[in-house]
Amino acid sequence: MPFVFIISIIVILVILFKLNDKRVEKINRKHDQQVKNIIETYYTVDKVECIYRENGKTELVFQDNSLNLNSYQVKIVNGFEDEKVEIKAPLYNERDLNDLFERVLAETYFYISKARYDGLIQATA
Protein backbone atom coordinates (compact mmCIF):
# COMPACT_ATOMS: atom_id res chain seq x y z
CA MET A 1 0.00 0.00 0.00
CA PRO A 2 2.73 2.58 0.82
CA PHE A 3 4.42 1.71 -2.46
CA VAL A 4 1.31 2.69 -4.45
CA PHE A 5 1.05 5.92 -2.47
CA ILE A 6 4.68 6.88 -3.23
CA ILE A 7 4.28 6.05 -6.93
CA SER A 8 1.10 8.14 -7.16
CA ILE A 9 2.84 11.13 -5.53
CA ILE A 10 5.73 10.83 -7.99
CA VAL A 11 3.30 10.69 -10.93
CA ILE A 12 1.45 13.76 -9.66
CA LEU A 13 4.73 15.68 -9.26
CA VAL A 14 5.83 14.77 -12.78
CA ILE A 15 2.50 15.96 -14.18
CA LEU A 16 2.74 19.24 -12.25
CA PHE A 17 6.27 19.88 -13.50
CA LYS A 18 5.21 19.21 -17.11
CA LEU A 19 2.26 21.60 -16.79
CA ASN A 20 4.49 24.27 -15.29
CA ASP A 21 7.03 23.89 -18.12
CA LYS A 22 4.27 24.38 -20.69
CA ARG A 23 3.02 27.46 -18.84
CA VAL A 24 6.51 28.97 -18.73
CA GLU A 25 7.05 28.22 -22.42
CA LYS A 26 3.74 29.91 -23.26
CA ILE A 27 4.75 33.01 -21.28
CA ASN A 28 8.14 33.13 -23.04
CA ARG A 29 6.46 32.81 -26.44
CA LYS A 30 4.15 35.67 -25.51
CA HIS A 31 7.10 37.88 -24.52
CA ASP A 32 8.93 37.00 -27.75
CA GLN A 33 5.88 37.89 -29.81
CA GLN A 34 5.44 41.18 -27.94
CA VAL A 35 9.03 42.19 -28.66
CA LYS A 36 8.74 41.20 -32.32
CA ASN A 37 5.50 43.20 -32.63
CA ILE A 38 7.18 46.25 -31.08
CA ILE A 39 10.05 46.05 -33.56
CA GLU A 40 7.75 45.49 -36.54
CA THR A 41 5.43 48.34 -35.50
CA TYR A 42 7.73 51.08 -34.24
CA TYR A 43 10.95 50.40 -36.13
CA THR A 44 9.80 50.26 -39.74
CA VAL A 45 12.00 51.35 -42.62
CA ASP A 46 9.78 54.32 -43.53
CA LYS A 47 10.20 55.76 -39.99
CA VAL A 48 14.00 56.00 -40.27
CA GLU A 49 14.99 59.68 -40.14
CA CYS A 50 18.76 59.38 -40.50
CA ILE A 51 21.46 56.72 -40.96
CA TYR A 52 24.99 56.90 -39.55
CA ARG A 53 27.61 54.37 -40.58
CA GLU A 54 30.98 54.01 -38.88
CA ASN A 55 33.48 51.20 -38.10
CA GLY A 56 31.28 48.28 -39.15
CA LYS A 57 28.30 49.64 -37.23
CA THR A 58 25.16 51.29 -38.53
CA GLU A 59 22.91 53.52 -36.47
CA LEU A 60 19.32 53.96 -37.59
CA VAL A 61 17.84 57.11 -36.06
CA PHE A 62 14.09 57.23 -35.44
CA GLN A 63 11.98 60.04 -33.99
CA ASP A 64 12.23 58.92 -30.36
CA ASN A 65 15.46 56.91 -30.29
CA SER A 66 18.01 55.03 -32.37
CA LEU A 67 19.12 51.46 -32.99
CA ASN A 68 22.80 50.51 -33.11
CA LEU A 69 23.20 47.59 -35.49
CA ASN A 70 25.97 45.69 -37.19
CA SER A 71 26.40 46.80 -40.79
CA TYR A 72 25.35 43.40 -42.14
CA GLN A 73 21.93 43.89 -40.54
CA VAL A 74 21.15 46.75 -42.95
CA LYS A 75 20.78 45.51 -46.50
CA ILE A 76 20.32 47.60 -49.63
CA VAL A 77 17.51 46.57 -52.02
CA ASN A 78 16.54 47.93 -55.43
CA GLY A 79 13.03 49.26 -54.95
CA PHE A 80 10.74 50.69 -52.29
CA GLU A 81 8.45 47.66 -52.64
CA ASP A 82 11.27 45.40 -51.40
CA GLU A 83 11.77 47.35 -48.17
CA LYS A 84 10.98 45.42 -45.02
CA VAL A 85 12.03 44.50 -41.52
CA GLU A 86 12.78 40.80 -41.13
CA ILE A 87 13.14 39.12 -37.75
CA LYS A 88 14.94 35.77 -37.80
CA ALA A 89 15.10 35.29 -34.03
CA PRO A 90 14.26 31.90 -32.53
CA LEU A 91 12.32 31.44 -29.30
CA TYR A 92 14.45 32.61 -26.39
CA ASN A 93 13.88 31.58 -22.79
CA GLU A 94 14.49 35.09 -21.54
CA ARG A 95 12.47 36.63 -18.74
CA ASP A 96 13.96 40.13 -18.81
CA LEU A 97 12.29 42.08 -21.61
CA ASN A 98 15.29 44.38 -22.13
CA ASP A 99 17.63 41.43 -22.67
CA LEU A 100 15.05 39.77 -24.88
CA PHE A 101 14.74 42.96 -26.96
CA GLU A 102 18.52 43.07 -27.46
CA ARG A 103 18.68 39.39 -28.45
CA VAL A 104 15.80 39.71 -30.93
CA LEU A 105 17.24 42.94 -32.33
CA ALA A 106 20.54 41.14 -33.00
CA GLU A 107 18.60 38.81 -35.34
CA THR A 108 16.66 41.60 -37.08
CA TYR A 109 17.48 42.76 -40.61
CA PHE A 110 16.43 46.02 -42.24
CA TYR A 111 16.03 46.00 -46.03
CA ILE A 112 16.26 49.62 -47.23
CA SER A 113 15.99 50.81 -50.83
CA LYS A 114 19.08 52.40 -52.34
CA ALA A 115 17.22 55.67 -52.98
CA ARG A 116 16.08 55.97 -49.35
CA TYR A 117 19.50 54.89 -48.04
CA ASP A 118 21.32 57.48 -50.16
CA GLY A 119 18.93 60.17 -48.94
CA LEU A 120 19.33 59.34 -45.24
CA ILE A 121 23.03 58.46 -44.92
CA GLN A 122 25.17 60.92 -42.92
CA ALA A 123 28.95 61.16 -42.66
CA THR A 124 29.54 60.35 -38.97
CA ALA A 125 27.57 59.70 -35.82
CSV table of N, CA and C in Angstrom, one decimal:
chain,number,residue,atom,x,y,z
A,1,MET,N,0.8,-1.2,0.0
A,1,MET,CA,0.0,0.0,0.0
A,1,MET,C,0.9,1.3,0.0
A,2,PRO,N,1.9,1.4,0.8
A,2,PRO,CA,2.7,2.6,0.8
A,2,PRO,C,3.5,2.7,-0.5
A,3,PHE,N,3.8,1.6,-1.2
A,3,PHE,CA,4.4,1.7,-2.5
A,3,PHE,C,3.5,2.4,-3.5
A,4,VAL,N,2.3,2.1,-3.5
A,4,VAL,CA,1.3,2.7,-4.4
A,4,VAL,C,1.2,4.2,-4.1
A,5,PHE,N,1.2,4.5,-2.9
A,5,PHE,CA,1.1,5.9,-2.5
A,5,PHE,C,2.3,6.7,-3.0
A,6,ILE,N,3.5,6.2,-2.8
A,6,ILE,CA,4.7,6.9,-3.2
A,6,ILE,C,4.7,7.0,-4.7
A,7,ILE,N,4.3,6.0,-5.5
A,7,ILE,CA,4.3,6.0,-6.9
A,7,ILE,C,3.3,7.1,-7.4
A,8,SER,N,2.1,7.2,-6.8
A,8,SER,CA,1.1,8.1,-7.2
A,8,SER,C,1.6,9.6,-6.9
A,9,ILE,N,2.3,9.8,-5.8
A,9,ILE,CA,2.8,11.1,-5.5
A,9,ILE,C,3.9,11.5,-6.6
A,10,ILE,N,4.7,10.6,-7.0
A,10,ILE,CA,5.7,10.8,-8.0
A,10,ILE,C,5.1,11.2,-9.3
A,11,VAL,N,4.0,10.4,-9.7
A,11,VAL,CA,3.3,10.7,-10.9
A,11,VAL,C,2.7,12.1,-10.9
A,12,ILE,N,2.1,12.4,-9.8
A,12,ILE,CA,1.5,13.8,-9.7
A,12,ILE,C,2.5,14.9,-9.8
A,13,LEU,N,3.7,14.7,-9.2
A,13,LEU,CA,4.7,15.7,-9.3
A,13,LEU,C,5.2,15.8,-10.7
A,14,VAL,N,5.4,14.7,-11.4
A,14,VAL,CA,5.8,14.8,-12.8
A,14,VAL,C,4.8,15.5,-13.6
A,15,ILE,N,3.5,15.3,-13.4
A,15,ILE,CA,2.5,16.0,-14.2
A,15,ILE,C,2.5,17.5,-13.9
A,16,LEU,N,2.7,17.8,-12.6
A,16,LEU,CA,2.7,19.2,-12.2
A,16,LEU,C,3.9,19.9,-12.9
A,17,PHE,N,5.1,19.3,-12.9
A,17,PHE,CA,6.3,19.9,-13.5
A,17,PHE,C,6.1,20.1,-15.0
A,18,LYS,N,5.5,19.1,-15.7
A,18,LYS,CA,5.2,19.2,-17.1
A,18,LYS,C,4.3,20.4,-17.4
A,19,LEU,N,3.2,20.5,-16.6
A,19,LEU,CA,2.3,21.6,-16.8
A,19,LEU,C,2.9,23.0,-16.6
A,20,ASN,N,3.8,23.0,-15.6
A,20,ASN,CA,4.5,24.3,-15.3
A,20,ASN,C,5.4,24.6,-16.4
A,21,ASP,N,6.1,23.6,-17.0
A,21,ASP,CA,7.0,23.9,-18.1
A,21,ASP,C,6.3,24.4,-19.3
A,22,LYS,N,5.1,23.9,-19.6
A,22,LYS,CA,4.3,24.4,-20.7
A,22,LYS,C,3.8,25.8,-20.4
A,23,ARG,N,3.5,26.1,-19.2
A,23,ARG,CA,3.0,27.5,-18.8
A,23,ARG,C,4.2,28.5,-19.0
A,24,VAL,N,5.3,28.1,-18.6
A,24,VAL,CA,6.5,29.0,-18.7
A,24,VAL,C,6.8,29.2,-20.2
A,25,GLU,N,6.8,28.1,-21.0
A,25,GLU,CA,7.1,28.2,-22.4
A,25,GLU,C,6.0,29.1,-23.1
A,26,LYS,N,4.8,29.1,-22.7
A,26,LYS,CA,3.7,29.9,-23.3
A,26,LYS,C,4.0,31.4,-22.9
A,27,ILE,N,4.4,31.6,-21.7
A,27,ILE,CA,4.7,33.0,-21.3
A,27,ILE,C,5.9,33.5,-22.1
A,28,ASN,N,7.0,32.7,-22.3
A,28,ASN,CA,8.1,33.1,-23.0
A,28,ASN,C,7.8,33.4,-24.5
A,29,ARG,N,6.9,32.6,-25.1
A,29,ARG,CA,6.5,32.8,-26.4
A,29,ARG,C,5.7,34.1,-26.5
A,30,LYS,N,4.9,34.4,-25.5
A,30,LYS,CA,4.1,35.7,-25.5
A,30,LYS,C,5.1,36.9,-25.5
A,31,HIS,N,6.1,36.8,-24.6
A,31,HIS,CA,7.1,37.9,-24.5
A,31,HIS,C,7.8,38.0,-25.8
A,32,ASP,N,8.3,36.9,-26.4
A,32,ASP,CA,8.9,37.0,-27.7
A,32,ASP,C,8.1,37.7,-28.8
A,33,GLN,N,6.8,37.3,-28.8
A,33,GLN,CA,5.9,37.9,-29.8
A,33,GLN,C,5.7,39.4,-29.5
A,34,GLN,N,5.6,39.8,-28.3
A,34,GLN,CA,5.4,41.2,-27.9
A,34,GLN,C,6.6,42.0,-28.4
A,35,VAL,N,7.8,41.5,-28.2
A,35,VAL,CA,9.0,42.2,-28.7
A,35,VAL,C,9.1,42.3,-30.2
A,36,LYS,N,8.7,41.2,-30.9
A,36,LYS,CA,8.7,41.2,-32.3
A,36,LYS,C,7.7,42.2,-32.8
A,37,ASN,N,6.5,42.2,-32.2
A,37,ASN,CA,5.5,43.2,-32.6
A,37,ASN,C,6.0,44.6,-32.4
A,38,ILE,N,6.7,44.9,-31.3
A,38,ILE,CA,7.2,46.2,-31.1
A,38,ILE,C,8.2,46.6,-32.2
A,39,ILE,N,9.1,45.8,-32.5
A,39,ILE,CA,10.1,46.1,-33.6
A,39,ILE,C,9.4,46.3,-34.9
A,40,GLU,N,8.4,45.4,-35.3
A,40,GLU,CA,7.7,45.5,-36.5
A,40,GLU,C,6.9,46.7,-36.6
A,41,THR,N,6.3,47.2,-35.5
A,41,THR,CA,5.4,48.3,-35.5
A,41,THR,C,6.2,49.7,-35.4
A,42,TYR,N,7.1,49.8,-34.5
A,42,TYR,CA,7.7,51.1,-34.2
A,42,TYR,C,9.0,51.3,-35.0
A,43,TYR,N,9.7,50.3,-35.5
A,43,TYR,CA,10.9,50.4,-36.1
A,43,TYR,C,10.8,50.0,-37.6
A,44,THR,N,9.9,50.6,-38.3
A,44,THR,CA,9.8,50.3,-39.7
A,44,THR,C,10.8,51.1,-40.5
A,45,VAL,N,11.0,50.7,-41.8
A,45,VAL,CA,12.0,51.4,-42.6
A,45,VAL,C,11.5,52.8,-42.9
A,46,ASP,N,10.2,53.0,-43.2
A,46,ASP,CA,9.8,54.3,-43.5
A,46,ASP,C,9.8,55.3,-42.4
A,47,LYS,N,10.1,54.9,-41.1
A,47,LYS,CA,10.2,55.8,-40.0
A,47,LYS,C,11.6,56.1,-39.7
A,48,VAL,N,12.6,55.6,-40.5
A,48,VAL,CA,14.0,56.0,-40.3
A,48,VAL,C,14.2,57.5,-40.7
A,49,GLU,N,14.8,58.3,-39.8
A,49,GLU,CA,15.0,59.7,-40.1
A,49,GLU,C,16.4,60.0,-40.6
A,50,CYS,N,17.4,59.1,-40.2
A,50,CYS,CA,18.8,59.4,-40.5
A,50,CYS,C,19.5,58.1,-40.3
A,51,ILE,N,20.6,57.9,-41.1
A,51,ILE,CA,21.5,56.7,-41.0
A,51,ILE,C,22.9,57.2,-40.8
A,52,TYR,N,23.6,56.7,-39.8
A,52,TYR,CA,25.0,56.9,-39.6
A,52,TYR,C,25.7,55.6,-39.7
A,53,ARG,N,26.8,55.6,-40.4
A,53,ARG,CA,27.6,54.4,-40.6
A,53,ARG,C,29.1,54.6,-40.2
A,54,GLU,N,29.6,53.8,-39.3
A,54,GLU,CA,31.0,54.0,-38.9
A,54,GLU,C,31.5,52.7,-38.3
A,55,ASN,N,32.7,52.3,-38.7
A,55,ASN,CA,33.5,51.2,-38.1
A,55,ASN,C,32.7,49.9,-38.0
A,56,GLY,N,32.0,49.5,-39.1
A,56,GLY,CA,31.3,48.3,-39.1
A,56,GLY,C,30.0,48.3,-38.4
A,57,LYS,N,29.6,49.5,-37.9
A,57,LYS,CA,28.3,49.6,-37.2
A,57,LYS,C,27.4,50.6,-38.0
A,58,THR,N,26.1,50.4,-37.9
A,58,THR,CA,25.2,51.3,-38.5
A,58,THR,C,24.2,51.7,-37.5
A,59,GLU,N,23.9,53.0,-37.4
A,59,GLU,CA,22.9,53.5,-36.5
A,59,GLU,C,21.7,54.0,-37.3
A,60,LEU,N,20.6,53.5,-37.0
A,60,LEU,CA,19.3,54.0,-37.6
A,60,LEU,C,18.7,54.9,-36.6
A,61,VAL,N,18.4,56.1,-37.0
A,61,VAL,CA,17.8,57.1,-36.1
A,61,VAL,C,16.4,57.2,-36.4
A,62,PHE,N,15.5,57.1,-35.3
A,62,PHE,CA,14.1,57.2,-35.4
A,62,PHE,C,13.7,58.5,-34.7
A,63,GLN,N,12.4,58.8,-34.6
A,63,GLN,CA,12.0,60.0,-34.0
A,63,GLN,C,12.3,60.0,-32.5
A,64,ASP,N,12.1,59.0,-31.8
A,64,ASP,CA,12.2,58.9,-30.4
A,64,ASP,C,13.6,58.4,-29.9
A,65,ASN,N,14.2,57.5,-30.7
A,65,ASN,CA,15.5,56.9,-30.3
A,65,ASN,C,16.2,56.4,-31.5
A,66,SER,N,17.2,55.6,-31.3
A,66,SER,CA,18.0,55.0,-32.4
A,66,SER,C,18.4,53.6,-32.1
A,67,LEU,N,18.7,52.9,-33.1
A,67,LEU,CA,19.1,51.5,-33.0
A,67,LEU,C,20.5,51.3,-33.5
A,68,ASN,N,21.4,50.8,-32.7
A,68,ASN,CA,22.8,50.5,-33.1
A,68,ASN,C,22.9,49.1,-33.6
A,69,LEU,N,23.2,48.9,-34.9
A,69,LEU,CA,23.2,47.6,-35.5
A,69,LEU,C,24.6,47.3,-36.1
A,70,ASN,N,24.8,46.0,-36.4
A,70,ASN,CA,26.0,45.7,-37.2
A,70,ASN,C,25.6,46.0,-38.6
A,71,SER,N,26.6,46.4,-39.4
A,71,SER,CA,26.4,46.8,-40.8
A,71,SER,C,25.7,45.7,-41.6
A,72,TYR,N,26.0,44.5,-41.4
A,72,TYR,CA,25.4,43.4,-42.1
A,72,TYR,C,23.9,43.3,-41.9
A,73,GLN,N,23.4,43.9,-40.8
A,73,GLN,CA,21.9,43.9,-40.5
A,73,GLN,C,21.1,44.9,-41.4
A,74,VAL,N,21.8,45.8,-42.1
A,74,VAL,CA,21.1,46.7,-42.9
A,74,VAL,C,21.5,46.4,-44.4
A,75,LYS,N,20.5,46.0,-45.1
A,75,LYS,CA,20.8,45.5,-46.5
A,75,LYS,C,20.1,46.5,-47.5
A,76,ILE,N,20.8,46.7,-48.6
A,76,ILE,CA,20.3,47.6,-49.6
A,76,ILE,C,19.6,46.8,-50.7
A,77,VAL,N,18.3,47.2,-51.0
A,77,VAL,CA,17.5,46.6,-52.0
A,77,VAL,C,17.2,47.6,-53.1
A,78,ASN,N,16.7,47.1,-54.3
A,78,ASN,CA,16.5,47.9,-55.4
A,78,ASN,C,15.4,48.9,-55.3
A,79,GLY,N,14.2,48.4,-54.9
A,79,GLY,CA,13.0,49.3,-55.0
A,79,GLY,C,12.4,49.4,-53.6
A,80,PHE,N,11.5,50.4,-53.5
A,80,PHE,CA,10.7,50.7,-52.3
A,80,PHE,C,9.8,49.5,-51.9
A,81,GLU,N,9.3,48.8,-52.9
A,81,GLU,CA,8.4,47.7,-52.6
A,81,GLU,C,9.2,46.5,-52.0
A,82,ASP,N,10.5,46.5,-52.0
A,82,ASP,CA,11.3,45.4,-51.4
A,82,ASP,C,11.7,45.7,-50.0
A,83,GLU,N,11.4,46.9,-49.5
A,83,GLU,CA,11.8,47.4,-48.2
A,83,GLU,C,11.0,46.6,-47.1
A,84,LYS,N,11.7,46.2,-46.1
A,84,LYS,CA,11.0,45.4,-45.0
A,84,LYS,C,11.9,45.3,-43.8
A,85,VAL,N,11.3,44.9,-42.7
A,85,VAL,CA,12.0,44.5,-41.5
A,85,VAL,C,11.8,43.0,-41.3
A,86,GLU,N,12.9,42.2,-41.3
A,86,GLU,CA,12.8,40.8,-41.1
A,86,GLU,C,13.4,40.4,-39.8
A,87,ILE,N,12.7,39.6,-39.0
A,87,ILE,CA,13.1,39.1,-37.8
A,87,ILE,C,13.4,37.6,-37.9
A,88,LYS,N,14.6,37.2,-37.7
A,88,LYS,CA,14.9,35.8,-37.8
A,88,LYS,C,15.3,35.2,-36.4
A,89,ALA,N,14.8,35.7,-35.4
A,89,ALA,CA,15.1,35.3,-34.0
A,89,ALA,C,14.3,34.0,-33.7
A,90,PRO,N,15.0,33.1,-33.0
A,90,PRO,CA,14.3,31.9,-32.5
A,90,PRO,C,13.6,32.2,-31.2
A,91,LEU,N,12.9,31.3,-30.6
A,91,LEU,CA,12.3,31.4,-29.3
A,91,LEU,C,13.4,31.4,-28.2
A,92,TYR,N,13.5,32.5,-27.5
A,92,TYR,CA,14.4,32.6,-26.4
A,92,TYR,C,13.7,32.4,-25.1
A,93,ASN,N,14.4,31.8,-24.1
A,93,ASN,CA,13.9,31.6,-22.8
A,93,ASN,C,14.4,32.7,-21.9
A,94,GLU,N,14.0,33.9,-22.2
A,94,GLU,CA,14.5,35.1,-21.5
A,94,GLU,C,13.3,35.8,-20.8
A,95,ARG,N,13.5,36.0,-19.5
A,95,ARG,CA,12.5,36.6,-18.7
A,95,ARG,C,12.6,38.1,-18.7
A,96,ASP,N,13.8,38.7,-18.8
A,96,ASP,CA,14.0,40.1,-18.8
A,96,ASP,C,13.7,40.7,-20.2
A,97,LEU,N,12.7,41.6,-20.3
A,97,LEU,CA,12.3,42.1,-21.6
A,97,LEU,C,13.4,42.9,-22.3
A,98,ASN,N,14.2,43.6,-21.5
A,98,ASN,CA,15.3,44.4,-22.1
A,98,ASN,C,16.3,43.5,-22.8
A,99,ASP,N,16.7,42.4,-22.1
A,99,ASP,CA,17.6,41.4,-22.7
A,99,ASP,C,17.0,40.7,-23.9
A,100,LEU,N,15.7,40.4,-23.8
A,100,LEU,CA,15.1,39.8,-24.9
A,100,LEU,C,15.0,40.7,-26.1
A,101,PHE,N,14.8,42.0,-25.9
A,101,PHE,CA,14.7,43.0,-27.0
A,101,PHE,C,16.1,43.0,-27.7
A,102,GLU,N,17.2,43.0,-26.9
A,102,GLU,CA,18.5,43.1,-27.5
A,102,GLU,C,18.8,41.8,-28.3
A,103,ARG,N,18.4,40.7,-27.8
A,103,ARG,CA,18.7,39.4,-28.5
A,103,ARG,C,17.9,39.3,-29.8
A,104,VAL,N,16.6,39.7,-29.7
A,104,VAL,CA,15.8,39.7,-30.9
A,104,VAL,C,16.3,40.7,-31.9
A,105,LEU,N,16.7,41.9,-31.4
A,105,LEU,CA,17.2,42.9,-32.3
A,105,LEU,C,18.5,42.5,-33.0
A,106,ALA,N,19.3,41.7,-32.4
A,106,ALA,CA,20.5,41.1,-33.0
A,106,ALA,C,20.2,40.2,-34.2
A,107,GLU,N,19.0,39.7,-34.2
A,107,GLU,CA,18.6,38.8,-35.3
A,107,GLU,C,17.6,39.5,-36.3
A,108,THR,N,17.6,40.8,-36.3
A,108,THR,CA,16.7,41.6,-37.1
A,108,THR,C,17.4,42.3,-38.2
A,109,TYR,N,16.8,42.2,-39.4
A,109,TYR,CA,17.5,42.8,-40.6
A,109,TYR,C,16.6,43.8,-41.2
A,110,PHE,N,17.2,44.9,-41.6
A,110,PHE,CA,16.4,46.0,-42.2
A,110,PHE,C,16.8,46.1,-43.7
A,111,TYR,N,15.8,45.9,-44.6
A,111,TYR,CA,16.0,46.0,-46.0
A,111,TYR,C,15.6,47.4,-46.5
A,112,ILE,N,16.5,48.2,-46.9
A,112,ILE,CA,16.3,49.6,-47.2
A,112,ILE,C,16.6,49.8,-48.7
A,113,SER,N,15.7,50.5,-49.4
A,113,SER,CA,16.0,50.8,-50.8
A,113,SER,C,17.2,51.7,-51.0
A,114,LYS,N,17.9,51.6,-52.1
A,114,LYS,CA,19.1,52.4,-52.3
A,114,LYS,C,18.7,53.9,-52.3
A,115,ALA,N,17.6,54.3,-52.9
A,115,ALA,CA,17.2,55.7,-53.0
A,115,ALA,C,17.0,56.2,-51.6
A,116,ARG,N,16.3,55.5,-50.7
A,116,ARG,CA,16.1,56.0,-49.3
A,116,ARG,C,17.4,56.0,-48.6
A,117,TYR,N,18.2,55.0,-48.7
A,117,TYR,CA,19.5,54.9,-48.0
A,117,TYR,C,20.4,56.1,-48.4
A,118,ASP,N,20.5,56.4,-49.7
A,118,ASP,CA,21.3,57.5,-50.2
A,118,ASP,C,20.8,58.8,-49.6
A,119,GLY,N,19.5,58.9,-49.5
A,119,GLY,CA,18.9,60.2,-48.9
A,119,GLY,C,19.1,60.4,-47.4
A,120,LEU,N,19.3,59.3,-46.7
A,120,LEU,CA,19.3,59.3,-45.2
A,120,LEU,C,20.7,59.2,-44.7
A,121,ILE,N,21.7,58.7,-45.4
A,121,ILE,CA,23.0,58.5,-44.9
A,121,ILE,C,23.7,59.8,-44.6
A,122,GLN,N,24.4,59.8,-43.4
A,122,GLN,CA,25.2,60.9,-42.9
A,122,GLN,C,26.6,60.5,-42.8
A,123,ALA,N,27.5,61.4,-42.7
A,123,ALA,CA,29.0,61.2,-42.7
A,123,ALA,C,29.4,60.4,-41.4
A,124,THR,N,29.1,61.0,-40.2
A,124,THR,CA,29.5,60.3,-39.0
A,124,THR,C,28.5,60.5,-37.9
A,125,ALA,N,28.6,59.7,-36.9
A,125,ALA,CA,27.6,59.7,-35.8
A,125,ALA,C,27.9,60.8,-34.9
